XYZ file of C-alpha atoms in Angstrom:
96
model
C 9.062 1.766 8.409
C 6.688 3.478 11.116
C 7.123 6.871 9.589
C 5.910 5.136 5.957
C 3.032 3.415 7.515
C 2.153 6.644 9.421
C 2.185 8.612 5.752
C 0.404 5.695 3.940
C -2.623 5.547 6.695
C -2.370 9.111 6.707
C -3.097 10.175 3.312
C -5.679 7.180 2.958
C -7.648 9.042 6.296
C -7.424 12.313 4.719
C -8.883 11.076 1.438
C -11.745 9.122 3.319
C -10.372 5.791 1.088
C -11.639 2.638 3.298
C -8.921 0.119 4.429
C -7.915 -2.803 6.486
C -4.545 -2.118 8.752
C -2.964 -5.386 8.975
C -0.424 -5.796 12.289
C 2.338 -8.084 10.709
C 4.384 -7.867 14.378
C 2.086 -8.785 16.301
C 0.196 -11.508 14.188
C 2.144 -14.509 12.756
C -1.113 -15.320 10.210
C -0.762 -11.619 8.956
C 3.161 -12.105 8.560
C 2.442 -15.072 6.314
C -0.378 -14.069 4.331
C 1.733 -10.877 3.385
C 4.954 -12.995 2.681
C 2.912 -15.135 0.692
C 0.624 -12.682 -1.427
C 3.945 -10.602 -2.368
C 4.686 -11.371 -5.688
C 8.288 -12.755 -6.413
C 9.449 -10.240 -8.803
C 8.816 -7.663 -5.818
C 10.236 -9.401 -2.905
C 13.501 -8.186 -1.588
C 17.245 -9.822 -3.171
C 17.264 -11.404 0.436
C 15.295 -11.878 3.872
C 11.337 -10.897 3.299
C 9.295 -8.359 2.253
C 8.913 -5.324 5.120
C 6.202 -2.969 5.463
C 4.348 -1.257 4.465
C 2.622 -2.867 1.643
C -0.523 -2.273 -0.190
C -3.092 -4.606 -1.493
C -6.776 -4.222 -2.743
C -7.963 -7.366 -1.300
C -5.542 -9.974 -1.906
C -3.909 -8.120 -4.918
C -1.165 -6.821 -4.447
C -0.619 -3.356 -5.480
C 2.771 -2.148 -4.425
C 5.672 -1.078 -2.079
C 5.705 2.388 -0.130
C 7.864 3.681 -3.047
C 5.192 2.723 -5.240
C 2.806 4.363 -3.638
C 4.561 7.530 -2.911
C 5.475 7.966 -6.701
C 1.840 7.297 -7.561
C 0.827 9.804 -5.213
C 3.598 12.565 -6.550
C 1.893 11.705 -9.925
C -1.483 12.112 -8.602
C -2.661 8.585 -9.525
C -3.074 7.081 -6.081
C -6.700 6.229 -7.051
C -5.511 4.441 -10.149
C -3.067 2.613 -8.284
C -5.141 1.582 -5.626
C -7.666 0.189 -8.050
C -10.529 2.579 -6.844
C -12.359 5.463 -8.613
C -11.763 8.813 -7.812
C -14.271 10.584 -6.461
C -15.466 13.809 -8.638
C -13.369 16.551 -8.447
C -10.729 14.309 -6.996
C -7.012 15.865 -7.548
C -5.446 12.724 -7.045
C -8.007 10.829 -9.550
C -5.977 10.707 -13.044
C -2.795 10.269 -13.687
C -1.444 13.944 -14.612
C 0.278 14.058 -18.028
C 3.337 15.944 -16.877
């Protein structure tokens, strides 16, 4: 989980994108507000949801594996809900 988080925050530095780091372990309201905002069809078979997932404010966007294949696609932007910036690489979805 750690090493996800650590890629997550670290592509999202490296791009500049703005974001909120929410500490599930350490606060209970943060636990429940990301249990709560994680949509059924994308919780786990059994126990709750782990980190790290994304959200642009209270919608939720996705698991690490989502994220990961949106950035292999370069779509992150899409899938964050955000505009690229111009010139961007990881702006538009890449037809391959």
């Amino acid at each position: 989980i750690k090493k996800q988080q650590q890629d997550v925050l670290g592509f999202l530095e490296a791009n500049k994108i703005e974001f909120e780091e929410k500490d599930i372990a350490a606060n209970e309201e943060n636990r429940k507000w990301m249990r709560e905002n994680v949509p059924e069809d994308s919780r786990p078979a059994s126990g709750n949801p782990l980190p790290p997932r994304l959200f642009n404010d209270s919608r939720y966007l996705g698991d690490y594996e989502a994220f990961f294949e949106a950035r292999e696609n370069n779509a992150v932007y899409a899938f964050l809900g955000l505009t690229a910036p111009p010139g961007s690489k990881v702006g538009e979805p890449s037809s391959a």
